[in-house]
Amino acid sequence: MDRTVMKITDIASTLIFIVLVGSLFNAHAVSAATEAFRLRTAADIPLHGRATRFDYQGYDEAKRLLFIAHLGDSSITVVNTRTRKVVADISGVSKVHGVLVIPSLGRVYASATGRNDVAVIDETSFNVIAAIPGGDYPDGMAYVPSARKLYVSDEAGGTETVIDVQGNRRIATIPLSGEAGNTQYDLVSGHIFVNVQTRDDLVEIDPATDRIVTRHRLPGADHNHGLLIEPDGRLAFIACEGNARLLVFDMQSKRVLATKPVGNAPDVLAFDPGLSLLYVASESGVVTVFRVTGNSIRKMWKARVAAKAHTIAVDPGTHQVYLPLENVNEKPVLRVMQPAF
């Protein structure tokens, strides 16, 4: 073989080796960064009632009060996260699903599917002070402060129920032409967004008219139920129950930027703005954690926490994460977890 040819071959082999080593180094660096993050258990707080299903949670950061829907017991458990003690059990909220705390109103709203209404609860006395028709199987809720309106996902009825919080009365019903998933308020646009999970689209509603502005198609979606909007990054995160995928949706261009695998049957999402961490809980008990950077996300951690760990909340001040677990040694507990790097 010609020496020139041999030299070129040697150089090519060296370059290939460098590229391979660089690729392996980068892969190892990404793996190491991922492995460096952990969610560790800080405490298990005993809860009252039976070992039955929990659902959504609402958090008042200033008062350090966590309101947990104990669906199976038709009650709302209130935990002081500072003392890690149960301070109240609000009974008689039939098959409670959604819980939304509005500190500016001193009110907690809870969707009760057993009576298909929305319970209005005084945040100080913990008394139920009103009940408002919520449609057929009310679930997720969102509040628009400027309009003083509460929007409720009417899952089985395929509508969005609109409630005037001043008069505690239903004032509108918006047809969605499909089964309603979770509802969220976008602070930037001032609009309400609703997952229509049987159409695989995201509906945008103008609170000024209570009419649908547009429907956004969601390529890659299958039964899009969970929804969280991060206003600073102008992103929406959409959890799809049917195919265990998380969609990253750009709120400016109104298009899907990425699709990521998560635990089977993903449900509730939570976001810690201080650490830029997105948490995705699932019916399978798997929690997936992503780091959000700009308009992209990277998986940091994925593990099975416990059976049916499908609902999650985060305290932005302490960065602690809360997962109500229905059955730990035949008792319900609130698992407190802490991110560790």
Short mmCIF file of C-alpha atoms in Angstrom, two decimals:
data_model
loop_
_atom_site.label_atom_id
_atom_site.label_comp_id
_atom_site.label_asym_id
_atom_site.label_seq_id
_atom_site.Cartn_x
_atom_site.Cartn_y
_atom_site.Cartn_z
CA MET A 1 0.00 0.00 0.00
CA ASP A 2 1.20 3.53 -0.81
CA ARG A 3 2.61 5.41 2.23
CA THR A 4 0.39 8.43 1.49
CA VAL A 5 -2.67 6.23 1.49
CA MET A 6 -1.54 4.63 4.75
CA LYS A 7 -1.04 8.05 6.33
CA ILE A 8 -4.51 9.20 5.28
CA THR A 9 -5.97 5.95 6.64
CA ASP A 10 -4.17 6.44 9.97
CA ILE A 11 -5.45 10.01 10.25
CA ALA A 12 -9.00 8.92 9.46
CA SER A 13 -8.79 6.17 12.07
CA THR A 14 -7.53 8.65 14.65
CA LEU A 15 -10.36 11.08 13.91
CA ILE A 16 -12.95 8.33 14.18
CA PHE A 17 -11.42 7.29 17.52
CA ILE A 18 -11.56 10.88 18.81
CA VAL A 19 -15.20 11.22 17.76
CA LEU A 20 -16.12 7.94 19.43
CA VAL A 21 -14.33 8.87 22.64
CA GLY A 22 -16.00 12.30 22.60
CA SER A 23 -19.42 10.72 22.13
CA LEU A 24 -18.84 8.29 24.96
CA PHE A 25 -17.61 11.13 27.20
CA ASN A 26 -20.68 13.26 26.43
CA ALA A 27 -23.01 10.34 27.01
CA HIS A 28 -21.28 9.62 30.31
CA ALA A 29 -21.52 13.30 31.31
CA VAL A 30 -25.26 13.38 30.58
CA SER A 31 -25.72 10.07 32.43
CA ALA A 32 -23.73 11.36 35.41
CA ALA A 33 -25.78 14.56 35.53
CA THR A 34 -28.96 12.52 35.44
CA GLU A 35 -27.75 10.09 38.10
CA ALA A 36 -26.64 12.96 40.37
CA PHE A 37 -30.26 14.01 40.95
CA ARG A 38 -32.43 12.10 43.40
CA LEU A 39 -35.73 12.49 45.20
CA ARG A 40 -35.22 11.27 48.73
CA THR A 41 -37.93 10.64 51.29
CA ALA A 42 -37.83 13.27 54.05
CA ALA A 43 -40.90 12.12 56.01
CA ASP A 44 -44.14 10.15 55.92
CA ILE A 45 -46.92 12.15 57.59
CA PRO A 46 -49.79 9.96 58.89
CA LEU A 47 -53.15 11.01 57.44
CA HIS A 48 -56.64 10.39 58.79
CA GLY A 49 -59.32 8.23 57.24
CA ARG A 50 -59.25 5.01 55.29
CA ALA A 51 -56.68 3.67 52.85
CA THR A 52 -58.60 4.98 49.84
CA ARG A 53 -57.87 7.04 46.74
CA PHE A 54 -56.53 10.60 46.77
CA ASP A 55 -56.69 13.14 43.96
CA TYR A 56 -55.68 16.77 43.33
CA GLN A 57 -54.00 19.04 45.87
CA GLY A 58 -54.08 22.79 46.43
CA TYR A 59 -51.37 24.74 48.24
CA ASP A 60 -51.31 28.08 50.03
CA GLU A 61 -47.60 28.85 50.18
CA ALA A 62 -47.95 31.83 52.54
CA LYS A 63 -49.94 29.88 55.13
CA ARG A 64 -48.07 26.62 54.44
CA LEU A 65 -51.41 24.82 54.17
CA LEU A 66 -51.81 21.87 51.83
CA PHE A 67 -55.36 20.83 50.91
CA ILE A 68 -55.58 17.22 49.70
CA ALA A 69 -58.62 15.69 48.02
CA HIS A 70 -59.28 12.37 49.79
CA LEU A 71 -61.59 11.16 47.05
CA GLY A 72 -62.30 7.74 48.55
CA ASP A 73 -63.36 9.30 51.87
CA SER A 74 -65.29 12.27 50.36
CA SER A 75 -63.18 14.64 52.43
CA ILE A 76 -60.38 17.19 52.16
CA THR A 77 -57.37 16.72 54.43
CA VAL A 78 -55.57 19.92 55.45
CA VAL A 79 -51.89 19.59 56.39
CA ASN A 80 -49.66 22.27 57.87
CA THR A 81 -46.42 21.63 55.99
CA ARG A 82 -44.38 23.59 58.54
CA THR A 83 -45.41 21.43 61.51
CA ARG A 84 -46.13 18.37 59.35
CA LYS A 85 -49.43 17.84 61.13
CA VAL A 86 -53.02 17.37 59.96
CA VAL A 87 -54.94 20.46 61.09
CA ALA A 88 -58.39 19.65 59.68
CA ASP A 89 -60.49 17.12 57.82
CA ILE A 90 -63.29 18.73 55.82
CA SER A 91 -65.96 16.09 55.43
CA GLY A 92 -69.03 15.81 53.22
CA VAL A 93 -67.36 16.83 49.92
CA SER A 94 -68.78 13.91 47.95
CA LYS A 95 -66.15 12.11 45.86
CA VAL A 96 -63.93 15.16 45.76
CA HIS A 97 -61.55 15.38 42.78
CA GLY A 98 -60.20 18.86 42.13
CA VAL A 99 -58.96 21.27 44.82
CA LEU A 100 -57.97 24.86 44.10
CA VAL A 101 -56.82 27.36 46.74
CA ILE A 102 -57.32 31.06 45.98
CA PRO A 103 -55.55 32.94 48.83
CA SER A 104 -56.67 36.38 47.60
CA LEU A 105 -60.28 35.31 48.17
CA GLY A 106 -59.61 33.30 51.32
CA ARG A 107 -61.44 30.44 49.62
CA VAL A 108 -60.85 26.85 48.59
CA TYR A 109 -62.85 25.37 45.73
CA ALA A 110 -63.42 21.63 45.41
CA SER A 111 -65.11 19.69 42.63
CA ALA A 112 -67.40 17.04 44.11
CA THR A 113 -68.43 14.46 41.51
CA GLY A 114 -70.71 12.65 43.94
CA ARG A 115 -73.12 15.60 43.73
CA ASN A 116 -71.74 17.16 40.53
CA ASP A 117 -71.16 20.47 42.24
CA VAL A 118 -68.30 22.74 43.33
CA ALA A 119 -67.94 23.23 47.08
CA VAL A 120 -66.84 26.65 48.33
CA ILE A 121 -64.80 26.42 51.54
CA ASP A 122 -63.68 29.19 53.89
CA GLU A 123 -59.91 28.88 54.22
CA THR A 124 -59.89 30.03 57.85
CA SER A 125 -62.81 28.14 59.38
CA PHE A 126 -62.62 25.18 56.94
CA ASN A 127 -66.42 25.31 56.66
CA VAL A 128 -68.28 24.64 53.41
CA ILE A 129 -70.16 27.89 52.76
CA ALA A 130 -71.72 27.22 49.35
CA ALA A 131 -72.26 24.60 46.65
CA ILE A 132 -72.52 25.52 42.97
CA PRO A 133 -73.67 23.29 40.06
CA GLY A 134 -70.53 22.06 38.28
CA GLY A 135 -71.89 20.09 35.34
CA ASP A 136 -71.60 16.34 34.87
CA TYR A 137 -68.44 15.05 36.63
CA PRO A 138 -66.58 18.28 37.47
CA ASP A 139 -62.83 17.81 37.76
CA GLY A 140 -59.98 20.32 37.19
CA MET A 141 -60.35 24.05 37.92
CA ALA A 142 -58.65 27.34 37.09
CA TYR A 143 -59.25 30.92 38.25
CA VAL A 144 -59.10 34.16 36.25
CA PRO A 145 -58.49 36.99 38.78
CA SER A 146 -59.32 39.90 36.45
CA ALA A 147 -62.70 38.41 35.57
CA ARG A 148 -63.31 36.87 39.01
CA LYS A 149 -64.39 33.69 37.28
CA LEU A 150 -63.74 30.04 38.05
CA TYR A 151 -63.51 27.58 35.14
CA VAL A 152 -64.33 23.93 35.79
CA SER A 153 -63.67 20.93 33.54
CA ASP A 154 -66.96 19.07 33.09
CA GLU A 155 -65.33 15.81 32.09
CA ALA A 156 -68.31 13.59 31.31
CA GLY A 157 -70.49 16.42 30.03
CA GLY A 158 -67.88 17.62 27.56
CA THR A 159 -68.19 21.26 28.62
CA GLU A 160 -66.45 23.97 30.61
CA THR A 161 -68.52 25.36 33.49
CA VAL A 162 -68.01 29.05 34.31
CA ILE A 163 -68.67 30.25 37.86
CA ASP A 164 -68.94 33.81 39.16
CA VAL A 165 -67.02 33.70 42.46
CA GLN A 166 -68.64 36.87 43.79
CA GLY A 167 -72.17 35.54 43.50
CA ASN A 168 -71.25 31.85 43.86
CA ARG A 169 -73.32 30.99 40.80
CA ARG A 170 -72.87 29.28 37.45
CA ILE A 171 -73.02 31.88 34.68
CA ALA A 172 -72.04 29.97 31.52
CA THR A 173 -71.53 26.54 30.00
CA ILE A 174 -69.08 26.27 27.10
CA PRO A 175 -69.45 23.21 24.80
CA LEU A 176 -66.10 21.54 24.05
CA SER A 177 -67.30 18.81 21.66
CA GLY A 178 -65.34 16.23 23.59
CA GLU A 179 -64.36 14.98 27.03
CA ALA A 180 -62.70 17.69 29.15
CA GLY A 181 -59.32 17.06 30.74
CA ASN A 182 -57.55 19.51 33.01
CA THR A 183 -58.03 23.30 32.85
CA GLN A 184 -55.34 25.98 33.29
CA TYR A 185 -55.15 29.78 33.26
CA ASP A 186 -52.42 31.45 31.22
CA LEU A 187 -51.31 34.60 33.00
CA VAL A 188 -49.68 36.11 29.89
CA SER A 189 -52.52 35.79 27.36
CA GLY A 190 -55.23 36.04 30.01
CA HIS A 191 -56.94 33.03 28.42
CA ILE A 192 -58.12 29.67 29.72
CA PHE A 193 -56.76 26.47 28.17
CA VAL A 194 -58.54 23.12 28.39
CA ASN A 195 -57.44 19.64 27.32
CA VAL A 196 -60.12 17.98 25.20
CA GLN A 197 -58.83 14.48 25.71
CA THR A 198 -61.10 12.61 23.30
CA ARG A 199 -60.12 14.94 20.45
CA ASP A 200 -56.40 15.22 21.25
CA ASP A 201 -56.52 18.99 21.12
CA LEU A 202 -56.11 21.99 23.39
CA VAL A 203 -58.96 24.51 23.49
CA GLU A 204 -58.31 28.20 24.11
CA ILE A 205 -61.10 30.25 25.73
CA ASP A 206 -61.41 34.03 26.09
CA PRO A 207 -62.81 34.85 29.57
CA ALA A 208 -64.12 38.19 28.27
CA THR A 209 -66.65 36.41 26.02
CA ASP A 210 -66.59 32.84 27.40
CA ARG A 211 -66.18 31.59 23.86
CA ILE A 212 -63.61 29.32 22.25
CA VAL A 213 -60.92 31.34 20.47
CA THR A 214 -59.31 28.42 18.70
CA ARG A 215 -58.43 24.73 18.92
CA HIS A 216 -54.79 23.70 18.88
CA ARG A 217 -54.01 20.29 17.44
CA LEU A 218 -51.59 18.16 19.48
CA PRO A 219 -49.58 15.79 17.26
CA GLY A 220 -48.45 12.79 19.28
CA ALA A 221 -51.21 13.16 21.89
CA ASP A 222 -53.37 10.27 23.08
CA HIS A 223 -55.97 11.17 25.71
CA ASN A 224 -54.28 14.37 26.84
CA HIS A 225 -55.46 14.87 30.42
CA GLY A 226 -52.86 16.55 32.66
CA LEU A 227 -51.97 20.18 31.95
CA LEU A 228 -49.60 22.73 33.45
CA ILE A 229 -48.67 26.15 32.03
CA GLU A 230 -45.34 27.74 32.94
CA PRO A 231 -45.86 31.42 32.09
CA ASP A 232 -42.25 32.63 32.37
CA GLY A 233 -40.97 30.12 29.84
CA ARG A 234 -44.16 30.34 27.73
CA LEU A 235 -44.52 26.58 27.77
CA ALA A 236 -47.40 24.22 28.44
CA PHE A 237 -46.78 20.66 29.59
CA ILE A 238 -49.40 18.11 28.58
CA ALA A 239 -49.58 14.61 30.07
CA CYS A 240 -51.15 11.97 27.81
CA GLU A 241 -52.74 9.02 29.59
CA GLY A 242 -53.17 6.89 26.47
CA ASN A 243 -49.53 6.60 25.42
CA ALA A 244 -47.51 7.63 28.53
CA ARG A 245 -46.08 10.72 26.84
CA LEU A 246 -45.44 14.29 27.93
CA LEU A 247 -45.87 16.96 25.27
CA VAL A 248 -43.96 20.25 25.43
CA PHE A 249 -46.18 22.91 23.85
CA ASP A 250 -44.90 26.36 22.86
CA MET A 251 -47.45 28.95 24.02
CA GLN A 252 -46.16 31.52 21.51
CA SER A 253 -46.00 29.51 18.29
CA LYS A 254 -48.82 27.21 19.49
CA ARG A 255 -47.05 24.04 18.41
CA VAL A 256 -45.65 20.89 20.01
CA LEU A 257 -41.88 21.20 20.45
CA ALA A 258 -41.08 17.79 21.94
CA THR A 259 -42.54 14.52 23.16
CA LYS A 260 -41.02 12.67 26.13
CA PRO A 261 -41.77 9.25 27.67
CA VAL A 262 -43.05 9.20 31.26
CA GLY A 263 -44.65 6.66 33.61
CA ASN A 264 -47.76 4.78 32.48
CA ALA A 265 -51.02 6.74 32.79
CA PRO A 266 -49.51 10.13 33.72
CA ASP A 267 -51.85 12.38 35.66
CA VAL A 268 -50.88 15.37 37.84
CA LEU A 269 -47.97 17.73 37.11
CA ALA A 270 -46.16 20.19 39.37
CA PHE A 271 -43.46 22.79 38.69
CA ASP A 272 -40.77 24.24 40.95
CA PRO A 273 -39.78 27.60 39.39
CA GLY A 274 -36.79 28.11 41.67
CA LEU A 275 -35.10 24.89 40.57
CA SER A 276 -36.73 24.79 37.10
CA LEU A 277 -37.93 21.25 37.82
CA LEU A 278 -41.05 19.70 36.31
CA TYR A 279 -42.62 16.74 38.12
CA VAL A 280 -44.92 14.26 36.36
CA ALA A 281 -46.79 11.77 38.57
CA SER A 282 -48.57 8.73 37.18
CA GLU A 283 -51.12 6.08 38.07
CA SER A 284 -48.35 3.49 37.75
CA GLY A 285 -46.60 5.12 40.71
CA VAL A 286 -43.70 6.32 38.58
CA VAL A 287 -42.58 9.93 39.03
CA THR A 288 -40.53 11.53 36.25
CA VAL A 289 -38.52 14.72 36.87
CA PHE A 290 -37.35 17.05 34.10
CA ARG A 291 -35.07 20.07 34.14
CA VAL A 292 -36.57 22.90 32.08
CA THR A 293 -34.04 25.09 30.27
CA GLY A 294 -35.40 27.67 27.83
CA ASN A 295 -37.86 25.84 25.62
CA SER A 296 -36.31 22.40 26.12
CA ILE A 297 -36.48 19.81 28.88
CA ARG A 298 -34.13 17.05 30.00
CA LYS A 299 -34.98 14.02 32.11
CA MET A 300 -33.24 14.12 35.48
CA TRP A 301 -34.86 11.20 37.29
CA LYS A 302 -37.49 8.51 36.81
CA ALA A 303 -38.49 5.95 39.43
CA ARG A 304 -41.45 4.21 40.98
CA VAL A 305 -42.22 5.96 44.27
CA ALA A 306 -45.20 3.93 45.47
CA ALA A 307 -48.43 2.37 44.24
CA LYS A 308 -50.85 4.94 42.74
CA ALA A 309 -48.59 7.91 43.43
CA HIS A 310 -50.49 9.85 40.76
CA THR A 311 -50.94 13.23 42.46
CA ILE A 312 -48.10 15.60 43.32
CA ALA A 313 -47.59 19.11 44.70
CA VAL A 314 -44.48 21.23 45.32
CA ASP A 315 -43.61 23.99 47.78
CA PRO A 316 -41.60 26.58 45.78
CA GLY A 317 -40.08 27.98 48.97
CA THR A 318 -38.69 24.79 50.47
CA HIS A 319 -38.61 22.78 47.20
CA GLN A 320 -40.24 19.90 49.05
CA VAL A 321 -42.54 17.60 47.08
CA TYR A 322 -45.77 16.09 48.41
CA LEU A 323 -47.31 12.79 47.33
CA PRO A 324 -50.41 11.47 49.15
CA LEU A 325 -50.26 7.67 49.22
CA GLU A 326 -53.43 5.77 49.91
CA ASN A 327 -51.98 2.59 51.31
CA VAL A 328 -48.69 2.34 53.19
CA ASN A 329 -48.97 -0.58 55.63
CA GLU A 330 -52.78 -0.31 55.39
CA LYS A 331 -52.71 3.40 56.29
CA PRO A 332 -52.80 6.61 54.22
CA VAL A 333 -49.73 8.83 54.44
CA LEU A 334 -48.40 12.02 52.91
CA ARG A 335 -44.93 11.32 51.61
CA VAL A 336 -42.63 14.35 51.76
CA MET A 337 -39.72 14.17 49.35
CA GLN A 338 -36.72 16.42 48.90
CA PRO A 339 -34.68 16.89 45.71
CA ALA A 340 -30.99 16.12 46.15
CA PHE A 341 -28.24 16.88 43.66
#
